Amino acid sequence: MKRAISFAVLLAAASLKLNAQEVVQQNVKSIENAIGQVTKLEPVSFNYDTAWAEKLKLSARPQYGFVGADAKAAVPGIVSVQAKAYSSGKNAFKNATITKVDYESLVPLLVASIKEQQEQIEQLKAELNSLKSRNTK
């Protein structure tokens, strides 16, 4: 009986693999001026207000991130506003809004900015070597 179940699970898993469809990415573009966008972000540490943290079940511990409005001004695509329900009495609920930064979406921007910086470093090295070789002649 155990082998029959294992075979059925294996067969079901194999059929799932056959039915998988790859999602095609469209409008693929390089990220331009990543350093300009990243340098506008101001990392901060903060705590959520204790009463709101309790109501919305947010961590009261120190957090690291960005002020939502500032991050939205710098890189609008990484910020969203979420409504979060909280109890306001017996069988009554209200909504509060929380600005959320999508840190996973920030990673490609950070990688692009590192690549831009590395390109600048390489250009500066070449310029420095050029100046050094002129001075030794």
GROMACS .gro file of C-alpha atoms in nm:
model
  137
    1MET     CA    1   0.000   0.000   0.000
    2LYS     CA    2   0.282   0.239   0.089
    3ARG     CA    3   0.451   0.186  -0.251
    4ALA     CA    4   0.124   0.255  -0.433
    5ILE     CA    5   0.088   0.588  -0.252
    6SER     CA    6   0.452   0.681  -0.320
    7PHE     CA    7   0.408   0.596  -0.689
    8ALA     CA    8   0.089   0.803  -0.703
    9VAL     CA    9   0.268   1.100  -0.544
   10LEU     CA   10   0.560   1.061  -0.787
   11LEU     CA   11   0.320   1.041  -1.081
   12ALA     CA   12   0.131   1.351  -0.962
   13ALA     CA   13   0.459   1.542  -0.916
   14ALA     CA   14   0.575   1.443  -1.266
   15SER     CA   15   0.247   1.558  -1.420
   16LEU     CA   16   0.281   1.895  -1.246
   17LYS     CA   17   0.624   1.943  -1.402
   18LEU     CA   18   0.486   1.869  -1.747
   19ASN     CA   19   0.209   2.126  -1.709
   20ALA     CA   20   0.434   2.410  -1.588
   21GLN     CA   21   0.445   2.712  -1.817
   22GLU     CA   22   0.728   2.960  -1.820
   23VAL     CA   23   0.615   3.319  -1.773
   24VAL     CA   24   0.781   3.538  -2.034
   25GLN     CA   25   0.931   3.867  -1.923
   26GLN     CA   26   0.851   4.158  -2.153
   27ASN     CA   27   0.985   4.513  -2.188
   28VAL     CA   28   1.321   4.413  -2.039
   29LYS     CA   29   1.539   4.724  -1.998
   30SER     CA   30   1.864   4.799  -1.821
   31ILE     CA   31   1.831   5.008  -1.507
   32GLU     CA   32   1.966   5.356  -1.578
   33ASN     CA   33   2.104   5.601  -1.322
   34ALA     CA   34   2.083   5.349  -1.038
   35ILE     CA   35   2.337   5.542  -0.829
   36GLY     CA   36   2.126   5.856  -0.863
   37GLN     CA   37   1.821   5.671  -0.733
   38VAL     CA   38   2.001   5.485  -0.454
   39THR     CA   39   2.174   5.797  -0.321
   40LYS     CA   40   1.834   5.960  -0.276
   41LEU     CA   41   1.736   5.685  -0.031
   42GLU     CA   42   1.805   5.768   0.332
   43PRO     CA   43   1.845   5.459   0.552
   44VAL     CA   44   1.699   5.503   0.902
   45SER     CA   45   1.629   5.307   1.216
   46PHE     CA   46   1.287   5.344   1.376
   47ASN     CA   47   1.025   5.190   1.602
   48TYR     CA   48   0.658   5.166   1.530
   49ASP     CA   49   0.440   5.353   1.778
   50THR     CA   50   0.374   5.108   2.062
   51ALA     CA   51  -0.007   5.136   2.049
   52TRP     CA   52  -0.015   5.091   1.670
   53ALA     CA   53   0.237   4.807   1.681
   54GLU     CA   54   0.011   4.622   1.923
   55LYS     CA   55  -0.310   4.695   1.727
   56LEU     CA   56  -0.162   4.600   1.390
   57LYS     CA   57   0.055   4.315   1.520
   58LEU     CA   58   0.377   4.483   1.411
   59SER     CA   59   0.711   4.429   1.577
   60ALA     CA   60   0.785   4.677   1.854
   61ARG     CA   61   1.158   4.606   1.817
   62PRO     CA   62   1.385   4.851   1.638
   63GLN     CA   63   1.349   4.838   1.259
   64TYR     CA   64   1.586   4.934   0.979
   65GLY     CA   65   1.460   5.069   0.652
   66PHE     CA   66   1.341   5.388   0.490
   67VAL     CA   67   1.073   5.646   0.563
   68GLY     CA   68   0.801   5.541   0.321
   69ALA     CA   69   0.724   5.886   0.177
   70ASP     CA   70   1.095   5.959   0.123
   71ALA     CA   71   1.155   5.622  -0.044
   72LYS     CA   72   0.852   5.678  -0.269
   73ALA     CA   73   0.990   6.014  -0.378
   74ALA     CA   74   1.329   5.855  -0.458
   75VAL     CA   75   1.217   5.526  -0.616
   76PRO     CA   76   0.838   5.512  -0.657
   77GLY     CA   77   0.831   5.154  -0.786
   78ILE     CA   78   0.948   4.999  -0.459
   79VAL     CA   79   0.683   5.152  -0.231
   80SER     CA   80   0.324   5.049  -0.176
   81VAL     CA   81   0.055   5.142   0.072
   82GLN     CA   82  -0.129   4.858   0.243
   83ALA     CA   83  -0.451   4.869   0.442
   84LYS     CA   84  -0.430   4.665   0.759
   85ALA     CA   85  -0.742   4.586   0.963
   86TYR     CA   86  -0.744   4.611   1.339
   87SER     CA   87  -1.003   4.549   1.606
   88SER     CA   88  -1.186   4.857   1.731
   89GLY     CA   89  -1.429   4.686   1.963
   90LYS     CA   90  -1.644   4.376   1.979
   91ASN     CA   91  -1.690   4.253   1.620
   92ALA     CA   92  -1.581   4.593   1.486
   93PHE     CA   93  -1.279   4.663   1.271
   94LYS     CA   94  -1.109   4.969   1.129
   95ASN     CA   95  -0.830   5.002   0.875
   96ALA     CA   96  -0.495   5.172   0.911
   97THR     CA   97  -0.254   5.228   0.625
   98ILE     CA   98   0.109   5.126   0.631
   99THR     CA   99   0.365   5.232   0.376
  100LYS     CA  100   0.575   4.929   0.279
  101VAL     CA  101   0.907   4.920   0.097
  102ASP     CA  102   0.956   4.613  -0.121
  103TYR     CA  103   1.316   4.534  -0.030
  104GLU     CA  104   1.332   4.243  -0.274
  105SER     CA  105   1.266   4.485  -0.561
  106LEU     CA  106   1.541   4.709  -0.428
  107VAL     CA  107   1.810   4.442  -0.481
  108PRO     CA  108   1.840   4.480  -0.864
  109LEU     CA  109   1.870   4.855  -0.818
  110LEU     CA  110   2.151   4.805  -0.567
  111VAL     CA  111   2.331   4.563  -0.801
  112ALA     CA  112   2.298   4.812  -1.089
  113SER     CA  113   2.439   5.091  -0.871
  114ILE     CA  114   2.736   4.872  -0.769
  115LYS     CA  115   2.804   4.801  -1.136
  116GLU     CA  116   2.787   5.174  -1.217
  117GLN     CA  117   3.028   5.248  -0.932
  118GLN     CA  118   3.266   4.978  -1.050
  119GLU     CA  119   3.264   5.130  -1.399
  120GLN     CA  120   3.349   5.469  -1.247
  121ILE     CA  121   3.628   5.313  -1.041
  122GLU     CA  122   3.776   5.148  -1.352
  123GLN     CA  123   3.763   5.481  -1.540
  124LEU     CA  124   3.936   5.657  -1.252
  125LYS     CA  125   4.204   5.387  -1.235
  126ALA     CA  126   4.270   5.424  -1.607
  127GLU     CA  127   4.290   5.802  -1.572
  128LEU     CA  128   4.524   5.771  -1.273
  129ASN     CA  129   4.750   5.528  -1.461
  130SER     CA  130   4.753   5.762  -1.759
  131LEU     CA  131   4.857   6.055  -1.539
  132LYS     CA  132   5.124   5.845  -1.368
  133SER     CA  133   5.273   5.738  -1.701
  134ARG     CA  134   5.284   6.101  -1.821
  135ASN     CA  135   5.469   6.210  -1.506
  136THR     CA  136   5.731   5.936  -1.537
  137LYS     CA  137   5.831   6.043  -1.888
   0.00000   0.00000   0.00000
